[in-house]
Coordinates of C-alpha atoms in Angstrom, one line a residue:
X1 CA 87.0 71.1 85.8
X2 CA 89.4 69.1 83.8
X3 CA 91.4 66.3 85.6
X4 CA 94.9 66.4 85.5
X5 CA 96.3 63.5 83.6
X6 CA 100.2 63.2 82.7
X7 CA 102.5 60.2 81.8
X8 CA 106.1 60.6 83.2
X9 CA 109.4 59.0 82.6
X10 CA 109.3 58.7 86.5
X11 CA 106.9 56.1 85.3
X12 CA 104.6 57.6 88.5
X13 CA 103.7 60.9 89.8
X14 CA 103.0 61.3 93.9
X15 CA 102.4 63.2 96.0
X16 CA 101.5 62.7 99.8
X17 CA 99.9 65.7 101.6
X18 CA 97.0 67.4 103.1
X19 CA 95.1 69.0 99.8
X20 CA 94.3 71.6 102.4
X21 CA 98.0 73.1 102.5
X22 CA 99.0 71.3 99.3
X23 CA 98.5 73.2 96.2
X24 CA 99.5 70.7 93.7
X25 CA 97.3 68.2 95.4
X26 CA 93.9 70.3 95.6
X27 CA 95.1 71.1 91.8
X28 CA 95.4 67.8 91.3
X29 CA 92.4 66.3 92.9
X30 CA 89.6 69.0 93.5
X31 CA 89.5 67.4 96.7
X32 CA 89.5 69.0 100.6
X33 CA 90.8 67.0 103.3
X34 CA 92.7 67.8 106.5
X35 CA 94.5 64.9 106.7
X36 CA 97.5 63.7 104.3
X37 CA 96.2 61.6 102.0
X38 CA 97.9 59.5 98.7
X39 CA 97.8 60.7 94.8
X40 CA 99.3 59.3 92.2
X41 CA 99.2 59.3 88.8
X42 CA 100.4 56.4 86.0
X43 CA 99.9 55.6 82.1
X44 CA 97.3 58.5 82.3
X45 CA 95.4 57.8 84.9
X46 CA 95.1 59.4 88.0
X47 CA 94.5 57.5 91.2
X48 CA 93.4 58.8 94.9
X49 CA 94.3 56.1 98.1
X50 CA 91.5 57.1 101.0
X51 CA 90.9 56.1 104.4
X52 CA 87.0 55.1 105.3
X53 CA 86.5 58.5 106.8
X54 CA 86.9 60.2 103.5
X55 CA 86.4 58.0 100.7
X56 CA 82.8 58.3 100.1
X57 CA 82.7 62.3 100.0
X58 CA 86.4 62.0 98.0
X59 CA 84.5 59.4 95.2
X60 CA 81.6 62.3 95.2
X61 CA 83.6 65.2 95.0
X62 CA 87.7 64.0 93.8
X63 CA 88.2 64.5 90.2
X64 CA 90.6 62.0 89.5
X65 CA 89.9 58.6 87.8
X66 CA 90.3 56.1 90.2
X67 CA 89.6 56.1 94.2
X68 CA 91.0 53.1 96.1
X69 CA 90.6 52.0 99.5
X70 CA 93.2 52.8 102.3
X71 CA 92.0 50.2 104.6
X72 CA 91.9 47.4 101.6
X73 CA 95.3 48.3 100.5
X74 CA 96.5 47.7 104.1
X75 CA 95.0 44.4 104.2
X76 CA 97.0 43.8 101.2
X77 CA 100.5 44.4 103.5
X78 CA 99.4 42.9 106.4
X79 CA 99.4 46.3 108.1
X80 CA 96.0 45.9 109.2
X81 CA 96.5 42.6 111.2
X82 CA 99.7 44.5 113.0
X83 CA 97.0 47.5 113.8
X84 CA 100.0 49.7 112.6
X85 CA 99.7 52.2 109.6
X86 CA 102.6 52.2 106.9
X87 CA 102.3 54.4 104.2
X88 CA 105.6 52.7 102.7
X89 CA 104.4 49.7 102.6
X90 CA 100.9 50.5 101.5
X91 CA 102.9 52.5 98.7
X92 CA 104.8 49.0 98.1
X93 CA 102.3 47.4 97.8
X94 CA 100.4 49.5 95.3
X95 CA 103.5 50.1 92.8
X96 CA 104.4 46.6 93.0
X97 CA 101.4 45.5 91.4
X98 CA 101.6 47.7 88.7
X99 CA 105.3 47.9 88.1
X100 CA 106.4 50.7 88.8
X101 CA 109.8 51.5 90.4
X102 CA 110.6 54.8 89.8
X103 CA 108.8 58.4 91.6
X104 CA 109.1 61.7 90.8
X105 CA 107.9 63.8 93.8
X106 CA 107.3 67.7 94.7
X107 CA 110.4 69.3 96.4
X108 CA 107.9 69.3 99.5
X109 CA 107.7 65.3 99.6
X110 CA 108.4 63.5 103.2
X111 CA 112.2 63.3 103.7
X112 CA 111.3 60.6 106.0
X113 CA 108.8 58.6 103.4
X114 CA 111.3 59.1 100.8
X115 CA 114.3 57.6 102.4
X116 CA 111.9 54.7 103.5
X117 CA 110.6 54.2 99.4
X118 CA 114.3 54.3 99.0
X119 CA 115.2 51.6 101.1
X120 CA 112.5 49.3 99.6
X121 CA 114.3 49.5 96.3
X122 CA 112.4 52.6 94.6
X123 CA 114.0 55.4 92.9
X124 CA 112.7 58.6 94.1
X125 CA 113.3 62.0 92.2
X126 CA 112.6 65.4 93.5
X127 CA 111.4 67.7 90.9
X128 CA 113.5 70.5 90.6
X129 CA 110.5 72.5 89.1
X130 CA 106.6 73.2 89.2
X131 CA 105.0 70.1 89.8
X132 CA 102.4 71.4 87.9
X133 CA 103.5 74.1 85.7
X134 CA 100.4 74.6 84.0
X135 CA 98.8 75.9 87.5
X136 CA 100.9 79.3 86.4
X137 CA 98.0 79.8 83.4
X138 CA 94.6 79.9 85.1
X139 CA 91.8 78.8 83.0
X140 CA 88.2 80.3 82.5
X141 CA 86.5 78.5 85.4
X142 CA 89.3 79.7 87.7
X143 CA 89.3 82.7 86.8
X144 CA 86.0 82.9 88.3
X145 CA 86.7 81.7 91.1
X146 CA 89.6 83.9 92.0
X147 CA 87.3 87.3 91.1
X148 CA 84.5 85.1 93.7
X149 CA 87.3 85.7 96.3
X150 CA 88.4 89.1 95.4
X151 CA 85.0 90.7 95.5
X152 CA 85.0 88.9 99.0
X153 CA 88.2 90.5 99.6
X154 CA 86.4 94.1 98.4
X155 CA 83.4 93.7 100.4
X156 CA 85.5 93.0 103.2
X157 CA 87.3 96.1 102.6
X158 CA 84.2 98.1 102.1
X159 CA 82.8 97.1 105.6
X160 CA 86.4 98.0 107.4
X161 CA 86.4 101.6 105.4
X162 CA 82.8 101.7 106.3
X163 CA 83.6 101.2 110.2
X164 CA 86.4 103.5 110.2
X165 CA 84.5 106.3 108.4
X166 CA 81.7 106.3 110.8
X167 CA 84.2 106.6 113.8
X168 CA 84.3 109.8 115.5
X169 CA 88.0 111.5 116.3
X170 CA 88.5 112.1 120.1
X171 CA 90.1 114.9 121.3
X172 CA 93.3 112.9 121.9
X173 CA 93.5 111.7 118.2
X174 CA 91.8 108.2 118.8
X175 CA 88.9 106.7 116.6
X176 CA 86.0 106.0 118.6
X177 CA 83.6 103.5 117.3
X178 CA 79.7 103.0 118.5
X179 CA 81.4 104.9 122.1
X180 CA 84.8 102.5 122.3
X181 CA 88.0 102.9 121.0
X182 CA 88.6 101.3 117.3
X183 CA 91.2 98.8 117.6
X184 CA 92.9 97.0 114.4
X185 CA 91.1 93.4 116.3
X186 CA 87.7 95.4 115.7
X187 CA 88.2 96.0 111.6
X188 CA 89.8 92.5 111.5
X189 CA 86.7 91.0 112.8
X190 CA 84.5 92.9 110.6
X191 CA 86.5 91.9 107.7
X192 CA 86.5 88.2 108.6
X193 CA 82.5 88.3 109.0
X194 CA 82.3 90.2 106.1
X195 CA 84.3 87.5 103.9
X196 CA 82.3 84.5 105.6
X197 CA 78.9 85.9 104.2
X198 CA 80.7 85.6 101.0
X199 CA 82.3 82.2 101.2
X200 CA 85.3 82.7 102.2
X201 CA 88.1 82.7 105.4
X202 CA 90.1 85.8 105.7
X203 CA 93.2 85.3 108.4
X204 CA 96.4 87.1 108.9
X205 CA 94.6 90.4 107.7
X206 CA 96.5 93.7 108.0
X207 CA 95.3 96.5 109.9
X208 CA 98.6 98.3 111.0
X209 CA 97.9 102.0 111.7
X210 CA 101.0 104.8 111.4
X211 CA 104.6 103.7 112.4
X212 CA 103.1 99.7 112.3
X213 CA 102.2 100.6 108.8
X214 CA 106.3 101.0 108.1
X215 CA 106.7 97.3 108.3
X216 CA 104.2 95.5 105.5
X217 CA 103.5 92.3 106.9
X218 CA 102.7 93.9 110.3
X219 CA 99.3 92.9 110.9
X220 CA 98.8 95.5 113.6
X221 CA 97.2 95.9 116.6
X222 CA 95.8 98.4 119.0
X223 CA 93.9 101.6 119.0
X224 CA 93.3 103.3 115.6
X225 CA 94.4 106.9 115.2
X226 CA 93.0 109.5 113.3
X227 CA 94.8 111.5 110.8
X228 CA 97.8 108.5 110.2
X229 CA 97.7 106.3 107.5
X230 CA 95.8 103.0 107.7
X231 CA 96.9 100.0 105.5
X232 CA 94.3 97.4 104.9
X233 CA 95.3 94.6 103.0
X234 CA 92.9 91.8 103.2
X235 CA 93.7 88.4 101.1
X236 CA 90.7 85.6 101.7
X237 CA 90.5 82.0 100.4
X238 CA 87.3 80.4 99.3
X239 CA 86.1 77.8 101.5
X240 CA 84.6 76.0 98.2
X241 CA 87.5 76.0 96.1
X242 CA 90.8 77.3 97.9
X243 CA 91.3 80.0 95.4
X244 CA 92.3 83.6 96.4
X245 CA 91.7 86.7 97.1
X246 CA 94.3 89.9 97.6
X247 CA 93.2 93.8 97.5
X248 CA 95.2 96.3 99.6
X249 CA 94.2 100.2 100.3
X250 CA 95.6 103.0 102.7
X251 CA 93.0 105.7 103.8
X252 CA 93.4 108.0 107.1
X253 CA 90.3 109.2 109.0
X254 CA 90.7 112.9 109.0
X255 CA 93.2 114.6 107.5
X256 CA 96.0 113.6 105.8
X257 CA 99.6 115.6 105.8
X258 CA 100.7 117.8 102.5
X259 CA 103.6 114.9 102.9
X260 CA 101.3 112.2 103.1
X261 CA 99.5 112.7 99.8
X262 CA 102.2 113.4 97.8
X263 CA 103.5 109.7 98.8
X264 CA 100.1 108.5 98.3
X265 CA 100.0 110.4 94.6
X266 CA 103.4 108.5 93.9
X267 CA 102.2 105.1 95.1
X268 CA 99.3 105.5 92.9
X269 CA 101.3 106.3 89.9
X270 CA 103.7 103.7 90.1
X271 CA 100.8 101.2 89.9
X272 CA 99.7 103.2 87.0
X273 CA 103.3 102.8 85.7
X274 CA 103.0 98.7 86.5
X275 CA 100.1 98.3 84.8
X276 CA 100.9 100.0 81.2
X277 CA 104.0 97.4 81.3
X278 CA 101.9 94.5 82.5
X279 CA 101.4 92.1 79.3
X280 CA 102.4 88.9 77.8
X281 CA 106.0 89.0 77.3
X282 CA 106.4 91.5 80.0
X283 CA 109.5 91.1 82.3
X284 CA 109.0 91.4 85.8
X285 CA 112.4 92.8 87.0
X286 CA 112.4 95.4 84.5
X287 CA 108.3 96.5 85.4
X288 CA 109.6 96.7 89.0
X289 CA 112.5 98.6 88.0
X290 CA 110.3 101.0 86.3
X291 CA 108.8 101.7 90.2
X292 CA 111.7 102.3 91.4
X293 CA 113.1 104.8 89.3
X294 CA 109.9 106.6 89.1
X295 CA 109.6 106.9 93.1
X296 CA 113.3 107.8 93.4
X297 CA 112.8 110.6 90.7
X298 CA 110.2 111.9 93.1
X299 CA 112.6 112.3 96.0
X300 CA 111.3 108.8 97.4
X301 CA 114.7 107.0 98.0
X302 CA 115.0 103.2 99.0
X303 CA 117.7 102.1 101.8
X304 CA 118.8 101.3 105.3
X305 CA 117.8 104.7 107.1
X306 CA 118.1 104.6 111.0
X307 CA 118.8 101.1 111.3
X308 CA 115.7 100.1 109.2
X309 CA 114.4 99.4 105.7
X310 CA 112.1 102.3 103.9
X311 CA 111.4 103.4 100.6
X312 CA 110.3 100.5 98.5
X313 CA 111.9 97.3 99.3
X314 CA 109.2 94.6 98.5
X315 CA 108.1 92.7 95.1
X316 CA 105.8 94.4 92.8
X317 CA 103.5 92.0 92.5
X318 CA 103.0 88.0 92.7
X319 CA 100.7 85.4 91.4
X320 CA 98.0 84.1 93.0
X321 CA 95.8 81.2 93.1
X322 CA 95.3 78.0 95.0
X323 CA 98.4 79.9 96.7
X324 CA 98.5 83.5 97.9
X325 CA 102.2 83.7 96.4
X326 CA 102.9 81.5 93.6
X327 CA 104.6 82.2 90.1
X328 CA 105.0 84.8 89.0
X329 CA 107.1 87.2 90.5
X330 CA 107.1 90.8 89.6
X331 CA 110.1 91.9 91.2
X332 CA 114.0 91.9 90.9
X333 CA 113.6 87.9 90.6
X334 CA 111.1 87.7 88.1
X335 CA 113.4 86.9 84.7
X336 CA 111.5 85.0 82.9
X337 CA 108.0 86.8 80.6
X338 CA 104.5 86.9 81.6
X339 CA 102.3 85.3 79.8
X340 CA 98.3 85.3 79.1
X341 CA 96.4 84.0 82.2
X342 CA 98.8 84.7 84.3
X343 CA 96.7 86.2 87.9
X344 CA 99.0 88.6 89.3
X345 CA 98.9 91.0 92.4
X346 CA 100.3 95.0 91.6
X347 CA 100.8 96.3 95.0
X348 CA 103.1 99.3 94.9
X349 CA 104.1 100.7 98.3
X350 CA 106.4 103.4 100.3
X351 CA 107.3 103.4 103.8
X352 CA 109.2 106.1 106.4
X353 CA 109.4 106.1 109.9
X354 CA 107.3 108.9 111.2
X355 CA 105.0 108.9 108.4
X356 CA 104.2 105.5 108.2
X357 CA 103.4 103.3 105.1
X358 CA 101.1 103.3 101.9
X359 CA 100.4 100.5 99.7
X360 CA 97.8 100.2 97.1
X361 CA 97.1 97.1 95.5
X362 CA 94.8 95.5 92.2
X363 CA 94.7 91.7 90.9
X364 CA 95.2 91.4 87.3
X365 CA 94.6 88.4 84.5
X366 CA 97.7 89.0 82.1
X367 CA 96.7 89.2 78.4
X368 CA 98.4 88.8 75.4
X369 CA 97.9 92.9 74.5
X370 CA 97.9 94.3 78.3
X371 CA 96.0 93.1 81.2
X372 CA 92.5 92.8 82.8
X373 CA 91.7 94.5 86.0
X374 CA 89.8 92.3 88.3
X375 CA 89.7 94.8 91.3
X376 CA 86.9 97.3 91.5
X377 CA 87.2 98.8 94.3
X378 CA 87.9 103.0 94.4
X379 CA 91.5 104.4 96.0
X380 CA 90.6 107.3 97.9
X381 CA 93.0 108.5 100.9
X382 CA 91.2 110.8 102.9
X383 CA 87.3 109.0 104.5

């Protein structure tokens, strides 16, 4: 993969975080670590500051030009003698030395570091954009890797459609799985075993059976139920690379209600509707838009209705990547045009009380005449 190498007016570019919840910084760097760590970049080059812990595996596996020591830069400040840990001063130290005096910084930088960078007589900017703007336009080799964590995402869901389809239906309306009740817990952990085989951590997934199904990011819990609709959306990361995964599919063991398909027909043609529109130059409000009309036309209304929110009253879609939401947005806030490689989720959905929820969702690559489809996996209601 290439490094990322960029001058800057800023004259340097840094970024303090853990590349495990940092984005920009695994973008940056290629490099895993729990613990916050230094990156900078200057005249080109791109520099990494480790402690001893980490700085063999991080000159094995970082792609970045230059690893320096933590521990020799502290010697540098005096730090180490005082057995105290200053990343100001260790910053200091290391910009002095090379002359630079001005940062730009993600909005996510310290507020605590920056006032203290501040008060040592450096300029620091928050960027008011992307840090990395060119994460929005996924490249060949990450491509792959995101359809690595989708098929782990669609074997995931093939084990949890497999588990519920072999349930029997009590007379009381519960699943019953190898002679206990099926609980959402028992398909999560099936998922999450399933998506370890292949590489990758699946958390937060949702299982949320009937009325749970009404609110989307209601994981769910409890017994599973026959003849109500189960949404499954399972979203894991690769362990290797921190790219993602996303795939969502409602199904109902037994049978579902005349009421049920029709909203389950509508879901699936307002994806269909999504993805004719989904192309470079596309706009995201107006593709969303599209949805809505359609499903209102079809007697599928959006609003407050007892107290609550139902119809459709999420996003259309988002990108994905290092992030599980990142640019774009396909939704009511997504102004500006899509453009080729672009990775972006189309997950339709509708939701009453009483009926419960349906959401289908696919993971597209954005192309310059229409879109590639990197889900596989079938839509089919009724198991």
């Amino acid at each position: 993969m290439p490094k990322v190498k960029r001058a800057s007016r800023a004259g340097a570019r840094l970024i303090f975080a853990s590349s495990e919840g940092n984005a920009d910084l695994l973008y940056a760097s290629r490099f895993f670590a729990p613990d916050a760590f230094i990156y900078f970049s200057h005249r080109g080059k791109t520099f990494l500051v480790m402690n001893d812990l980490e700085i063999d595996r991080a000159r094995q596996q970082a792609r970045v030009d230059h690893i320096l020591s933590l521990s020799e830069e502290e010697k540098k400040t005096g730090a180490g003698r005082k057995k105290t840990f200053n990343t100001a001063a260790v910053l200091q130290s290391l910009f002095s030395s090379r002359k630079i005096r001005s940062l730009l910084v993600p909005s996510s930088f310290p507020l605590g570091l920056a006032d203290q960078l501040r008060h040592l007589g450096f300029r620091v900017t928050a960027s008011s954009k992307a840090f990395f703007p060119e994460r929005e336009i996924k490249r060949k080799d990450e491509i792959r890797e995101i359809i690595k964590a989708q098929r782990a995402a669609e074997a995931g869901m093939g084990g949890a459609i497999e588990m519920i389809r072999q349930s029997r239906i009590s007379p009381n309306g519960n699943l019953i799985w190898n002679g206990t009740r099926l609980t959402a817990d028992f398909v999560k952990q099936r998922i999450a075993n399933v998506a370890m085989q292949h590489g990758c951590i699946a958390s937060h997934t949702i299982v949320a059976c009937g009325e749970q199904g009404c609110d989307p990011h209601n994981e769910g819990s409890g017994v599973l139920r026959a003849h109500q609709p189960i949404i499954l959306d399972i979203f894991p990361r690769s362990q290797a690379t921190g790219y993602w995964g996303d795939i969502t599919r409602t199904v109902v063991r037994g049978r579902a209600s005349q009421q049920l398909k029709s909203v389950f027909r509508s879901v699936l043609k307002g994806q269909a509707i999504a993805l004719r529109q989904i192309r470079e130059g596309g706009l995201g409000h107006e593709i969303h838009q599209a949805i809505l009309e359609y499903f209102d036309g079809q007697g599928f209304q959006t609003g407050q209705r007892d107290g609550r929110m139902q119809g459709f009253f999420h996003g259309t879609g988002h990108g994905v990547g290092l992030e599980i939401h990142e640019a774009p947005r396909i939704s009511p806030r997504g102004k500006d045009p899509l453009k080729s490689g672009q990775v972006v989720t189309v997950e339709p959905g509708l939701y009453y009380s009483g009926l419960g929820g349906v959401r289908l969702e696919d993971m597209v690559v954005v192309t310059a005449t229409g879109h590639h489809n990197l889900t596989r996996f079938p839509k089919v209601l009724e198991i």
